[in-house]
mmCIF file of C-alpha atoms and ligand atoms in Angstrom:
data_model
loop_
_atom_site.group_PDB
_atom_site.id
_atom_site.type_symbol
_atom_site.label_atom_id
_atom_site.label_comp_id
_atom_site.label_asym_id
_atom_site.label_seq_id
_atom_site.Cartn_x
_atom_site.Cartn_y
_atom_site.Cartn_z
ATOM 1 C CA MET A 1159 1.914 26.602 -17.145
ATOM 2 C CA VAL A 1160 3.634 23.778 -15.305
ATOM 3 C CA VAL A 1161 5.065 21.041 -17.601
ATOM 4 C CA VAL A 1162 4.194 17.713 -16.023
ATOM 5 C CA SER A 1163 6.465 14.798 -16.805
ATOM 6 C CA ASP A 1164 5.825 11.121 -16.101
ATOM 7 C CA VAL A 1165 7.756 9.773 -13.197
ATOM 8 C CA PHE A 1166 7.939 6.098 -11.898
ATOM 9 C CA VAL A 1167 8.845 5.461 -8.297
ATOM 10 C CA SER A 1168 9.736 2.046 -7.257
ATOM 11 C CA VAL A 1169 10.260 1.031 -3.581
ATOM 12 C CA ARG A 1170 11.766 -2.256 -2.297
ATOM 13 C CA GLY A 1171 12.885 -3.042 1.123
ATOM 14 C CA ARG A 1172 13.521 -5.423 3.984
ATOM 15 C CA VAL A 1173 12.022 -4.712 7.312
ATOM 16 C CA MET A 1174 12.397 -6.516 10.636
ATOM 17 C CA LEU A 1175 9.111 -6.788 12.412
ATOM 18 C CA ASN A 1176 9.044 -8.306 15.846
ATOM 19 C CA VAL A 1177 5.858 -9.404 17.709
ATOM 20 C CA GLU A 1178 3.522 -8.083 15.076
ATOM 21 C CA ALA A 1179 -0.133 -8.805 14.552
ATOM 22 C CA MET A 1180 -0.534 -6.480 11.521
ATOM 23 C CA ASN A 1181 -2.648 -8.660 9.385
ATOM 24 C CA MET A 1182 -5.030 -11.051 11.004
ATOM 25 C CA THR A 1183 -7.495 -13.302 9.163
ATOM 26 C CA GLU A 1184 -10.448 -15.081 10.854
ATOM 27 C CA SER A 1185 -11.013 -15.589 14.621
ATOM 28 C CA VAL A 1186 -12.101 -18.971 15.780
ATOM 29 C CA GLY A 1187 -13.867 -18.479 19.080
ATOM 30 C CA ASN A 1188 -11.347 -16.535 21.142
ATOM 31 C CA TYR A 1189 -8.421 -17.354 18.911
ATOM 32 C CA VAL A 1190 -7.314 -14.701 16.395
ATOM 33 C CA LYS A 1191 -5.228 -16.075 13.448
ATOM 34 C CA HIS A 1192 -2.320 -14.381 11.670
ATOM 35 C CA ARG A 1193 -2.449 -14.432 7.870
ATOM 36 C CA ARG A 1194 -0.413 -17.309 6.354
ATOM 37 C CA VAL A 1195 0.594 -17.865 2.787
ATOM 38 C CA PRO A 1196 2.455 -20.590 0.869
ATOM 39 C CA VAL A 1197 5.951 -19.625 -0.297
ATOM 40 C CA VAL A 1198 8.370 -21.671 -2.302
ATOM 41 C CA LEU A 1199 11.908 -22.018 -1.048
ATOM 42 C CA PRO A 1200 14.044 -22.268 -4.193
ATOM 43 C CA ASP A 1201 16.196 -25.181 -2.989
ATOM 44 C CA ALA A 1202 16.731 -28.424 -4.975
ATOM 45 C CA LYS A 1203 13.239 -29.714 -3.997
ATOM 46 C CA TYR A 1204 11.366 -26.466 -4.139
ATOM 47 C CA THR A 1205 9.790 -27.031 -0.727
ATOM 48 C CA THR A 1206 6.630 -25.052 0.001
ATOM 49 C CA TYR A 1207 6.315 -23.427 3.391
ATOM 50 C CA PHE A 1208 3.339 -21.761 5.023
ATOM 51 C CA VAL A 1209 4.621 -18.506 6.460
ATOM 52 C CA PRO A 1210 3.294 -15.367 8.127
ATOM 53 C CA ALA A 1211 2.358 -12.624 5.661
ATOM 54 C CA ILE A 1212 0.928 -9.148 5.436
ATOM 55 C CA SER A 1213 -1.394 -8.625 2.430
ATOM 56 C CA GLY A 1214 -1.065 -6.030 -0.216
ATOM 57 C CA GLU A 1215 -4.676 -5.012 0.504
ATOM 58 C CA SER A 1216 -3.629 -4.072 4.008
ATOM 59 C CA ILE A 1217 -0.765 -1.901 2.567
ATOM 60 C CA ALA A 1218 -3.012 -0.323 0.070
ATOM 61 C CA HIS A 1219 -5.604 0.521 2.658
ATOM 62 C CA GLY A 1220 -2.931 2.275 4.753
ATOM 63 C CA PHE A 1221 -1.650 4.200 1.738
ATOM 64 C CA GLN A 1222 -4.985 5.366 0.655
ATOM 65 C CA GLU A 1223 -5.803 6.629 4.202
ATOM 66 C CA VAL A 1224 -2.669 8.688 4.143
ATOM 67 C CA LEU A 1225 -3.473 9.897 0.546
ATOM 68 C CA ALA A 1226 -6.987 11.010 1.669
ATOM 69 C CA GLU A 1227 -5.564 12.983 4.517
ATOM 70 C CA VAL A 1228 -2.745 14.521 2.454
ATOM 71 C CA GLY A 1229 -5.054 15.221 -0.444
ATOM 72 C CA LYS A 1230 -7.564 17.128 1.759
ATOM 73 C CA LYS A 1231 -4.750 19.052 3.419
ATOM 74 C CA ASN A 1232 -3.515 20.152 0.019
ATOM 75 C CA GLY A 1233 -6.948 21.308 -1.020
ATOM 76 C CA LEU A 1234 -7.875 18.370 -3.272
ATOM 77 C CA LYS A 1235 -11.225 16.777 -3.220
ATOM 78 C CA VAL A 1236 -11.870 13.444 -1.488
ATOM 79 C CA CYS A 1237 -15.260 11.789 -1.564
ATOM 80 C CA LYS A 1238 -17.366 11.320 1.503
ATOM 81 C CA LEU A 1239 -16.536 7.648 2.001
ATOM 82 C CA CYS A 1240 -12.830 7.660 1.138
ATOM 83 C CA GLU A 1241 -12.261 10.579 3.543
ATOM 84 C CA LYS A 1242 -13.520 8.274 6.291
ATOM 85 C CA GLY A 1243 -11.221 5.403 5.244
ATOM 86 C CA ILE A 1244 -14.238 3.471 3.667
ATOM 87 C CA PHE A 1245 -12.775 2.563 0.342
ATOM 88 C CA LEU A 1246 -15.932 1.216 -1.420
ATOM 89 C CA LYS A 1247 -14.911 3.434 -4.338
ATOM 90 C CA SER A 1248 -17.857 3.903 -6.544
ATOM 91 C CA THR A 1249 -18.925 0.264 -6.377
ATOM 92 C CA ASN A 1250 -22.549 0.935 -7.432
ATOM 93 C CA GLU A 1251 -25.153 3.519 -7.793
ATOM 94 C CA ASN A 1252 -25.824 3.916 -4.075
ATOM 95 C CA VAL A 1253 -22.182 4.115 -3.183
ATOM 96 C CA PHE A 1254 -21.734 6.786 -5.880
ATOM 97 C CA LYS A 1255 -24.742 8.839 -4.625
ATOM 98 C CA GLU A 1256 -23.401 8.721 -1.048
ATOM 99 C CA SER A 1257 -19.873 9.501 -2.021
ATOM 100 C CA PHE A 1258 -20.539 12.411 -4.447
ATOM 101 C CA SER A 1259 -24.041 13.626 -3.520
ATOM 102 C CA SER A 1260 -25.231 13.379 -7.149
ATOM 103 C CA ASP A 1261 -26.476 10.765 -9.632
ATOM 104 C CA PRO A 1262 -23.898 8.690 -11.551
ATOM 105 C CA PRO A 1263 -23.342 10.061 -15.060
ATOM 106 C CA LYS A 1264 -24.606 7.690 -17.741
ATOM 107 C CA ASP A 1265 -21.665 8.174 -20.099
ATOM 108 C CA ASP A 1266 -18.528 6.146 -19.244
ATOM 109 C CA PHE A 1267 -16.106 8.996 -19.947
ATOM 110 C CA GLU A 1268 -18.248 11.473 -17.806
ATOM 111 C CA PHE A 1269 -18.404 8.916 -15.068
ATOM 112 C CA GLU A 1270 -14.700 8.335 -14.784
ATOM 113 C CA LYS A 1271 -13.985 12.161 -15.157
ATOM 114 C CA THR A 1272 -16.459 13.035 -12.380
ATOM 115 C CA VAL A 1273 -14.899 10.426 -9.956
ATOM 116 C CA ILE A 1274 -11.258 11.592 -10.771
ATOM 117 C CA GLU A 1275 -12.326 15.229 -10.301
ATOM 118 C CA ASN A 1276 -13.956 14.600 -6.912
ATOM 119 C CA CYS A 1277 -11.822 12.145 -5.305
ATOM 120 C CA ILE A 1278 -8.000 12.030 -5.350
ATOM 121 C CA VAL A 1279 -8.047 8.537 -3.678
ATOM 122 C CA GLU A 1280 -9.991 7.092 -6.570
ATOM 123 C CA ASP A 1281 -7.934 9.031 -9.102
ATOM 124 C CA VAL A 1282 -4.729 7.451 -7.682
ATOM 125 C CA GLY A 1283 -6.074 4.143 -6.338
ATOM 126 C CA GLY A 1284 -8.566 3.359 -9.020
ATOM 127 C CA PHE A 1285 -12.182 2.099 -8.666
ATOM 128 C CA LEU A 1286 -14.614 -0.462 -10.107
ATOM 129 C CA TYR A 1287 -18.119 0.672 -10.847
ATOM 130 C CA ALA A 1288 -20.331 -2.484 -11.198
ATOM 131 C CA PRO A 1289 -24.017 -1.564 -11.035
ATOM 132 C CA ARG A 1290 -26.588 -4.423 -11.188
ATOM 133 C CA ALA A 1291 -27.975 -3.191 -14.470
ATOM 134 C CA GLY A 1292 -24.497 -3.405 -16.111
ATOM 135 C CA GLY A 1293 -22.428 -0.603 -17.587
ATOM 136 C CA ASN A 1294 -19.303 -1.165 -15.638
ATOM 137 C CA VAL A 1295 -16.562 1.461 -15.539
ATOM 138 C CA LYS A 1296 -13.103 0.504 -14.296
ATOM 139 C CA ARG A 1297 -10.068 2.506 -13.390
ATOM 140 C CA THR A 1298 -6.818 0.678 -12.658
ATOM 141 C CA SER A 1299 -4.867 1.766 -9.671
ATOM 142 C CA ASN A 1300 -1.828 3.890 -10.320
ATOM 143 C CA PHE A 1301 0.085 2.261 -7.403
ATOM 144 C CA TYR A 1302 1.125 -1.381 -7.045
ATOM 145 C CA THR A 1303 1.888 -3.344 -3.978
ATOM 146 C CA GLY A 1304 1.642 -6.871 -2.758
ATOM 147 C CA TYR A 1305 2.147 -9.401 0.009
ATOM 148 C CA MET A 1306 4.955 -8.884 2.541
ATOM 149 C CA ILE A 1307 6.492 -12.260 3.188
ATOM 150 C CA PRO A 1308 9.614 -13.363 5.114
ATOM 151 C CA VAL A 1309 12.762 -12.841 3.147
ATOM 152 C CA ARG A 1310 14.676 -15.777 1.763
ATOM 153 C CA GLU A 1311 17.061 -16.258 4.830
ATOM 154 C CA SER A 1312 14.106 -15.675 7.253
ATOM 155 C CA ILE A 1313 11.646 -18.182 5.777
ATOM 156 C CA GLU A 1314 12.718 -21.186 7.831
ATOM 157 C CA GLY A 1315 13.163 -19.020 10.945
ATOM 158 C CA ALA A 1316 9.847 -17.127 10.758
ATOM 159 C CA VAL A 1317 7.459 -18.049 13.606
ATOM 160 C CA ILE A 1318 3.871 -17.681 14.466
ATOM 161 C CA GLU A 1319 2.976 -18.070 18.200
ATOM 162 C CA PRO A 1320 -0.342 -17.686 19.904
ATOM 163 C CA GLN A 1321 -0.070 -15.392 22.953
ATOM 164 C CA LEU A 1322 -2.526 -15.668 25.792
ATOM 165 C CA HIS A 1323 -4.140 -12.488 27.138
ATOM 166 C CA SER A 1324 -6.806 -12.063 29.723
ATOM 167 C CA ARG A 1325 -8.951 -9.282 31.047
ATOM 168 C CA TYR A 1326 -10.211 -11.105 34.144
ATOM 169 C CA ALA A 1327 -10.685 -8.883 37.025
ATOM 170 C CA LEU A 1328 -10.302 -11.350 39.937
ATOM 171 C CA GLY A 1329 -11.947 -10.164 43.108
ATOM 172 C CA THR A 1330 -14.720 -8.387 41.383
ATOM 173 C CA PRO A 1331 -18.285 -9.711 41.197
ATOM 174 C CA PHE A 1332 -18.056 -9.564 37.356
ATOM 175 C CA VAL A 1333 -15.938 -12.712 37.192
ATOM 176 C CA GLU A 1334 -18.394 -14.974 39.033
ATOM 177 C CA GLY A 1335 -20.664 -17.228 37.102
ATOM 178 C CA GLY A 1336 -18.647 -16.857 33.827
ATOM 179 C CA GLN A 1337 -19.598 -13.246 33.572
ATOM 180 C CA GLY A 1338 -16.072 -11.965 33.518
ATOM 181 C CA GLN A 1339 -14.439 -11.232 30.122
ATOM 182 C CA MET A 1340 -12.874 -14.150 28.324
ATOM 183 C CA ILE A 1341 -9.314 -15.014 27.953
ATOM 184 C CA TYR A 1342 -8.175 -14.704 24.382
ATOM 185 C CA TYR A 1343 -5.276 -15.740 22.097
ATOM 186 C CA VAL A 1344 -3.631 -13.507 19.482
ATOM 187 C CA GLU A 1345 -1.182 -15.070 17.039
ATOM 188 C CA LEU A 1346 2.027 -12.960 16.845
ATOM 189 C CA SER A 1347 4.777 -13.310 14.291
ATOM 190 C CA SER A 1348 8.294 -12.196 13.995
ATOM 191 C CA ALA A 1349 10.379 -12.127 10.768
ATOM 192 C CA VAL A 1350 12.270 -9.940 8.385
ATOM 193 C CA TYR A 1351 9.721 -9.159 5.739
ATOM 194 C CA THR A 1352 9.940 -7.945 2.127
ATOM 195 C CA PHE A 1353 8.234 -4.606 1.107
ATOM 196 C CA SER A 1354 7.203 -3.545 -2.313
ATOM 197 C CA PHE A 1355 5.422 -0.439 -3.661
ATOM 198 C CA ASP A 1356 5.437 1.178 -7.034
ATOM 199 C CA LEU A 1357 3.842 4.443 -8.038
ATOM 200 C CA ASP A 1358 3.331 5.334 -11.717
ATOM 201 C CA THR A 1359 2.220 8.910 -12.167
ATOM 202 C CA ARG A 1360 1.438 8.492 -15.909
ATOM 203 C CA TYR A 1361 -2.327 8.369 -15.505
ATOM 204 C CA ILE A 1362 -2.870 10.332 -12.384
ATOM 205 C CA GLY A 1363 -5.242 13.100 -13.343
ATOM 206 C CA ARG A 1364 -5.950 11.544 -16.692
ATOM 207 C CA THR A 1365 -8.936 9.450 -17.915
ATOM 208 C CA THR A 1366 -8.247 5.926 -19.032
ATOM 209 C CA PHE A 1367 -11.478 4.041 -19.601
ATOM 210 C CA SER A 1368 -13.182 5.343 -22.687
ATOM 211 C CA TYR A 1369 -10.629 4.634 -25.508
ATOM 212 C CA GLU A 1370 -11.662 7.469 -27.681
ATOM 213 C CA LYS A 1371 -11.007 9.986 -24.942
ATOM 214 C CA ALA A 1372 -8.426 8.260 -22.864
ATOM 215 C CA GLY A 1373 -5.613 10.630 -21.683
ATOM 216 C CA THR A 1374 -7.933 13.619 -21.183
ATOM 217 C CA GLU A 1375 -6.543 15.690 -18.377
ATOM 218 C CA VAL A 1376 -8.562 16.261 -15.304
ATOM 219 C CA GLY A 1377 -7.788 19.054 -12.801
ATOM 220 C CA LYS A 1378 -4.264 20.173 -12.075
ATOM 221 C CA ARG A 1379 -2.186 17.126 -12.623
ATOM 222 C CA SER A 1380 0.906 18.519 -10.925
ATOM 223 C CA GLU A 1381 -1.087 19.048 -7.656
ATOM 224 C CA ARG A 1382 -2.428 15.570 -7.808
ATOM 225 C CA ILE A 1383 0.969 13.945 -8.413
ATOM 226 C CA ASN A 1384 2.441 16.055 -5.744
ATOM 227 C CA ALA A 1385 -0.224 14.818 -3.203
ATOM 228 C CA ALA A 1386 0.540 11.145 -4.217
ATOM 229 C CA LEU A 1387 4.235 11.660 -3.713
ATOM 230 C CA GLU A 1388 3.758 13.444 -0.407
ATOM 231 C CA ALA A 1389 1.453 10.601 0.753
ATOM 232 C CA LEU A 1390 4.040 8.067 -0.207
ATOM 233 C CA LYS A 1391 6.769 9.862 1.814
ATOM 234 C CA LYS A 1392 4.575 10.093 4.971
ATOM 235 C CA PHE A 1393 3.335 6.489 4.460
ATOM 236 C CA LEU A 1394 6.979 5.123 4.288
ATOM 237 C CA ILE A 1395 8.348 7.209 7.079
ATOM 238 C CA GLU A 1396 5.482 6.425 9.489
ATOM 239 C CA PHE A 1397 4.972 2.790 8.234
ATOM 240 C CA ALA A 1398 1.346 3.833 8.187
ATOM 241 C CA PHE A 1399 -0.490 0.490 7.655
ATOM 242 C CA GLY A 1400 -1.465 -2.727 9.377
ATOM 243 C CA ALA A 1401 -4.050 -3.744 12.041
ATOM 244 C CA LYS A 1402 -3.970 -4.166 15.814
ATOM 245 C CA LYS A 1403 -1.409 -1.366 16.255
ATOM 246 C CA THR A 1404 -2.990 0.043 19.411
ATOM 247 C CA ARG A 1405 -1.984 -2.936 21.487
ATOM 248 C CA PHE A 1406 0.279 -5.018 19.191
ATOM 249 C CA LEU A 1407 2.511 -2.203 17.926
ATOM 250 C CA PRO A 1408 5.387 -4.037 16.238
ATOM 251 C CA VAL A 1409 9.020 -3.576 17.294
ATOM 252 C CA MET A 1410 10.279 -2.695 13.877
ATOM 253 C CA GLU A 1411 13.481 -1.619 12.179
ATOM 254 C CA TRP A 1412 14.193 -1.158 8.543
ATOM 255 C CA ASP A 1413 17.013 -3.443 7.373
ATOM 256 C CA SER A 1414 17.484 -1.882 3.985
ATOM 257 C CA LEU A 1415 15.536 0.028 1.262
ATOM 258 C CA VAL A 1416 15.997 1.087 -2.261
ATOM 259 C CA VAL A 1417 13.867 3.738 -3.969
ATOM 260 C CA ALA A 1418 14.289 4.032 -7.699
ATOM 261 C CA VAL A 1419 13.103 7.259 -9.434
ATOM 262 C CA SER A 1420 12.841 6.961 -13.273
ATOM 263 C CA ASP A 1421 11.208 8.652 -16.188
ATOM 264 C CA ASP A 1422 9.593 5.359 -17.293
ATOM 265 C CA VAL A 1423 8.522 2.033 -15.833
ATOM 266 C CA TRP A 1424 11.560 0.742 -13.842
ATOM 267 C CA THR A 1425 11.088 -1.622 -10.906
ATOM 268 C CA VAL A 1426 13.646 -2.451 -8.242
ATOM 269 C CA PRO A 1427 14.352 -6.294 -8.176
ATOM 270 C CA SER A 1428 12.773 -8.397 -5.469
ATOM 271 C CA PRO A 1429 14.024 -7.896 -1.926
ATOM 272 C CA TYR A 1430 13.327 -11.577 -1.220
ATOM 273 C CA THR A 1431 16.939 -12.140 -2.260
ATOM 274 C CA ALA A 1432 19.783 -10.724 -0.142
ATOM 275 C CA GLY A 1433 21.594 -9.184 -3.174
ATOM 276 C CA TYR A 1434 18.657 -7.125 -4.343
ATOM 277 C CA ILE A 1435 20.521 -3.897 -4.013
ATOM 278 C CA ASP A 1436 23.300 -5.088 -6.128
ATOM 279 C CA ASN A 1437 20.809 -6.597 -8.529
ATOM 280 C CA ALA A 1438 19.229 -3.107 -8.776
ATOM 281 C CA ARG A 1439 22.548 -1.543 -9.704
ATOM 282 C CA LYS A 1440 23.220 -4.246 -12.337
ATOM 283 C CA LYS A 1441 19.828 -3.792 -13.767
ATOM 284 C CA LYS A 1442 20.438 -0.053 -13.991
ATOM 285 C CA GLU A 1443 23.635 -0.682 -16.041
ATOM 286 C CA LYS A 1444 21.553 -2.444 -18.616
ATOM 287 C CA VAL A 1445 18.247 -0.656 -18.460
ATOM 288 C CA ASN A 1446 18.122 2.875 -17.563
ATOM 289 C CA PHE A 1447 15.348 5.496 -17.996
ATOM 290 C CA ASN A 1448 17.201 8.315 -16.244
ATOM 291 C CA THR A 1449 16.996 6.054 -13.222
ATOM 292 C CA LYS A 1450 18.396 7.220 -10.010
ATOM 293 C CA LEU A 1451 18.768 4.944 -6.979
ATOM 294 C CA PHE A 1452 18.306 6.084 -3.350
ATOM 295 C CA VAL A 1453 19.674 3.464 -0.961
ATOM 296 C CA TYR A 1454 19.314 2.953 2.812
ATOM 297 C CA PRO A 1455 21.449 2.576 4.832
ATOM 298 C CA GLU A 1456 24.407 3.752 2.724
ATOM 299 C CA GLY A 1457 22.727 6.833 1.454
ATOM 300 C CA GLY A 1458 22.006 8.217 4.974
ATOM 301 C CA SER A 1459 19.255 7.775 7.499
ATOM 302 C CA PHE A 1460 16.032 6.099 6.426
ATOM 303 C CA GLU A 1461 14.233 9.438 6.522
ATOM 304 C CA GLU A 1462 16.948 11.209 4.509
ATOM 305 C CA VAL A 1463 16.837 8.523 1.818
ATOM 306 C CA VAL A 1464 12.993 8.659 1.499
ATOM 307 C CA VAL A 1465 12.882 12.466 1.578
ATOM 308 C CA GLU A 1466 15.637 12.805 -1.127
ATOM 309 C CA ALA A 1467 13.995 10.265 -3.406
ATOM 310 C CA ILE A 1468 10.531 11.930 -3.137
ATOM 311 C CA GLU A 1469 12.109 15.367 -3.650
ATOM 312 C CA GLU A 1470 13.747 14.013 -6.812
ATOM 313 C CA ALA A 1471 10.431 12.581 -8.013
ATOM 314 C CA LYS A 1472 8.554 15.879 -7.339
ATOM 315 C CA GLU A 1473 11.291 17.816 -9.178
ATOM 316 C CA ARG A 1474 10.866 15.594 -12.274
ATOM 317 C CA ALA A 1475 7.099 15.551 -12.218
ATOM 318 C CA GLY A 1476 7.057 19.366 -12.156
ATOM 319 C CA LYS A 1477 6.002 20.833 -8.885
HETATM 320 ZN ZN1 ZN B 2377 -13.560 8.197 -2.951
#
């Protein structure tokens, strides 16, 4: 039998993204807007700036797409909707029936167990079952991520700029009488962004909702954790998230990255501040759960650092 240990992986980084349109909000007519969020600059006056941002939902969507793919490749079950990148995740009876081709179990414990068993995405990424008649069942995500915002030094220099594009085909009859395609604007942004992602394997392949039976193991936990870690590796190396990448593929470069692998919850300090790598080392001196830091660029190429960190995590989790 494989002994499975808990492992906590914390990722923080700074990434330069030029001319990106990775997270757009509404479009007003032919004008597509980049997401903006308020951020406080910790100066004497605590000025608030509206700056370009990429939401945690966008990152989570990308990670779960990779997880669905890796899970299936590794022989784990993925429900009918998640495998297509539709993350409704057991929202109600109809979604459940469509996802799992069966009726939702009445018992809370059985419900969660069935979902975990049959969908690695919902095992790792959680779900919220909220049928009209009541009887909610909730599973909290085992990974954590959030908004990417410009780093401290980049806040005042971050820009959003609308770019004009047109598909007019002059000289063809399609343009006459306003029949040609419209010109359109896409807001682009350039900044050095923060990146944050944590993965806690403690509850992967374990029920959590019904308190009497919480912790019941479902399926082979080592395989599930392995798939989540594999997915994280692929996700980081391929930067596999964000919208509009077919025509607005960002010009990107990782500035720095820290991956911490620990036996218990241990998060890398915020990359908003330039000294976050030093802060991580200082924290490790005070608080340490067999914590090991993998640092880019000093620990080798980006890929080397990520691969080494994930290998360490897999080793600890019990392959
Ligand atoms: Zn699913």
